[in-house]
mmCIF file with all atom_site columns, C-alpha atoms in Angstrom:
data_model
loop_
_atom_site.group_PDB
_atom_site.id
_atom_site.type_symbol
_atom_site.label_atom_id
_atom_site.label_alt_id
_atom_site.label_comp_id
_atom_site.label_asym_id
_atom_site.label_entity_id
_atom_site.label_seq_id
_atom_site.pdbx_PDB_ins_code
_atom_site.Cartn_x
_atom_site.Cartn_y
_atom_site.Cartn_z
_atom_site.occupancy
_atom_site.B_iso_or_equiv
_atom_site.pdbx_formal_charge
_atom_site.auth_seq_id
_atom_site.auth_comp_id
_atom_site.auth_asym_id
_atom_site.auth_atom_id
_atom_site.pdbx_PDB_model_num
ATOM 1  C CA . MET A 1 1  ? 33.481 98.299 118.808 1.00 56.00 ? 18 MET A CA 1
ATOM 2  C CA . ASN A 1 2  ? 34.470 97.984 122.449 1.00 67.00 ? 19 ASN A CA 1
ATOM 3  C CA . GLU A 1 3  ? 35.104 94.396 123.520 1.00 78.00 ? 20 GLU A CA 1
ATOM 4  C CA . ALA A 1 4  ? 35.016 93.425 127.186 1.00 82.00 ? 21 ALA A CA 1
ATOM 5  C CA . ILE A 1 5  ? 38.112 91.724 128.522 1.00 85.00 ? 22 ILE A CA 1
ATOM 6  C CA . SER A 1 6  ? 37.279 88.217 129.700 1.00 84.00 ? 23 SER A CA 1
ATOM 7  C CA . PRO A 1 7  ? 39.232 86.482 132.452 1.00 80.00 ? 24 PRO A CA 1
ATOM 8  C CA . PRO A 1 8  ? 41.556 83.637 131.421 1.00 83.00 ? 25 PRO A CA 1
ATOM 9  C CA . GLN A 1 9  ? 39.925 80.219 131.435 1.00 84.00 ? 26 GLN A CA 1
ATOM 10 C CA . LEU A 1 10 ? 43.102 78.274 132.167 1.00 88.00 ? 27 LEU A CA 1
ATOM 11 C CA . THR A 1 11 ? 45.194 79.449 135.088 1.00 88.00 ? 28 THR A CA 1
ATOM 12 C CA . VAL A 1 12 ? 47.984 77.961 137.160 1.00 91.00 ? 29 VAL A CA 1
ATOM 13 C CA . ARG A 1 13 ? 45.658 77.864 140.174 1.00 88.00 ? 30 ARG A CA 1
ATOM 14 C CA . ALA A 1 14 ? 43.051 75.874 138.224 1.00 86.00 ? 31 ALA A CA 1
ATOM 15 C CA . VAL A 1 15 ? 45.626 73.384 136.958 1.00 90.00 ? 32 VAL A CA 1
ATOM 16 C CA . LEU A 1 16 ? 47.143 72.859 140.419 1.00 92.00 ? 33 LEU A CA 1
ATOM 17 C CA . LEU A 1 17 ? 43.707 72.374 141.968 1.00 89.00 ? 34 LEU A CA 1
ATOM 18 C CA . ALA A 1 18 ? 42.787 69.876 139.243 1.00 89.00 ? 35 ALA A CA 1
ATOM 19 C CA . VAL A 1 19 ? 45.964 67.865 139.816 1.00 93.00 ? 36 VAL A CA 1
ATOM 20 C CA . VAL A 1 20 ? 45.476 67.777 143.594 1.00 92.00 ? 37 VAL A CA 1
ATOM 21 C CA . LEU A 1 21 ? 41.819 66.770 143.293 1.00 91.00 ? 38 LEU A CA 1
ATOM 22 C CA . ALA A 1 22 ? 42.646 64.118 140.693 1.00 91.00 ? 39 ALA A CA 1
ATOM 23 C CA . VAL A 1 23 ? 45.214 62.508 142.984 1.00 94.00 ? 40 VAL A CA 1
ATOM 24 C CA . ILE A 1 24 ? 42.924 62.579 146.032 1.00 92.00 ? 41 ILE A CA 1
ATOM 25 C CA . LEU A 1 25 ? 39.827 61.312 144.229 1.00 90.00 ? 42 LEU A CA 1
ATOM 26 C CA . ALA A 1 26 ? 41.763 58.639 142.320 1.00 91.00 ? 43 ALA A CA 1
ATOM 27 C CA . ALA A 1 27 ? 43.245 57.332 145.569 1.00 93.00 ? 44 ALA A CA 1
ATOM 28 C CA . ALA A 1 28 ? 39.845 57.348 147.273 1.00 89.00 ? 45 ALA A CA 1
ATOM 29 C CA . ASN A 1 29 ? 38.205 55.633 144.309 1.00 90.00 ? 46 ASN A CA 1
ATOM 30 C CA . THR A 1 30 ? 40.939 52.999 144.155 1.00 91.00 ? 47 THR A CA 1
ATOM 31 C CA . TYR A 1 31 ? 40.665 52.303 147.879 1.00 92.00 ? 48 TYR A CA 1
ATOM 32 C CA . LEU A 1 32 ? 36.881 52.035 147.681 1.00 90.00 ? 49 LEU A CA 1
ATOM 33 C CA . GLY A 1 33 ? 37.135 49.767 144.656 1.00 90.00 ? 50 GLY A CA 1
ATOM 34 C CA . LEU A 1 34 ? 39.602 47.433 146.326 1.00 92.00 ? 51 LEU A CA 1
ATOM 35 C CA . PHE A 1 35 ? 37.909 47.469 149.729 1.00 92.00 ? 52 PHE A CA 1
ATOM 36 C CA . ALA A 1 36 ? 34.201 47.361 148.866 1.00 91.00 ? 53 ALA A CA 1
ATOM 37 C CA . GLY A 1 37 ? 34.225 46.234 145.243 1.00 88.00 ? 54 GLY A CA 1
ATOM 38 C CA . LEU A 1 38 ? 32.484 49.321 143.892 1.00 84.00 ? 55 LEU A CA 1
ATOM 39 C CA . THR A 1 39 ? 33.612 52.667 142.591 1.00 84.00 ? 56 THR A CA 1
ATOM 40 C CA . ILE A 1 40 ? 32.071 56.092 142.095 1.00 81.00 ? 57 ILE A CA 1
ATOM 41 C CA . ALA A 1 41 ? 32.144 58.584 139.254 1.00 85.00 ? 58 ALA A CA 1
ATOM 42 C CA . SER A 1 42 ? 34.323 61.354 140.619 1.00 83.00 ? 59 SER A CA 1
ATOM 43 C CA . ALA A 1 43 ? 33.546 64.108 138.088 1.00 85.00 ? 60 ALA A CA 1
ATOM 44 C CA . ILE A 1 44 ? 30.647 65.610 140.042 1.00 88.00 ? 61 ILE A CA 1
ATOM 45 C CA . PRO A 1 45 ? 32.376 65.537 143.459 1.00 86.00 ? 62 PRO A CA 1
ATOM 46 C CA . ALA A 1 46 ? 35.472 67.073 141.851 1.00 87.00 ? 63 ALA A CA 1
ATOM 47 C CA . ALA A 1 47 ? 33.410 69.899 140.355 1.00 88.00 ? 64 ALA A CA 1
ATOM 48 C CA . VAL A 1 48 ? 31.655 70.624 143.652 1.00 90.00 ? 65 VAL A CA 1
ATOM 49 C CA . VAL A 1 49 ? 34.864 70.555 145.703 1.00 89.00 ? 66 VAL A CA 1
ATOM 50 C CA . SER A 1 50 ? 36.754 72.683 143.187 1.00 88.00 ? 67 SER A CA 1
ATOM 51 C CA . MET A 1 51 ? 34.010 75.330 143.164 1.00 88.00 ? 68 MET A CA 1
ATOM 52 C CA . ALA A 1 52 ? 34.053 75.437 146.965 1.00 90.00 ? 69 ALA A CA 1
ATOM 53 C CA . VAL A 1 53 ? 37.853 75.667 147.139 1.00 88.00 ? 70 VAL A CA 1
ATOM 54 C CA . LEU A 1 54 ? 38.046 78.376 144.475 1.00 85.00 ? 71 LEU A CA 1
ATOM 55 C CA . ARG A 1 55 ? 35.339 80.357 146.242 1.00 89.00 ? 72 ARG A CA 1
ATOM 56 C CA . MET A 1 56 ? 37.280 80.121 149.540 1.00 89.00 ? 73 MET A CA 1
ATOM 57 C CA . LEU A 1 57 ? 40.445 81.256 147.756 1.00 83.00 ? 74 LEU A CA 1
ATOM 58 C CA . GLY A 1 58 ? 38.650 84.248 146.294 1.00 80.00 ? 75 GLY A CA 1
ATOM 59 C CA . GLY A 1 59 ? 38.165 82.959 142.787 1.00 59.00 ? 76 GLY A CA 1
ATOM 60 C CA . GLY A 1 60 ? 34.566 83.973 142.364 1.00 55.00 ? 77 GLY A CA 1
#
């Protein structure tokens, strides 16, 4: 049986992008929470931004 080789799901580039986005979105969410008294769920914006960044970097 011939199995296709799948790309790795966890890469250094993905981890670095996740850390950078977590810091940026946490800071923005904290500022918004302290300034306006409301916060946002940052999972969806993080997913959209990460897909755009990875596409610009040639990740798919």
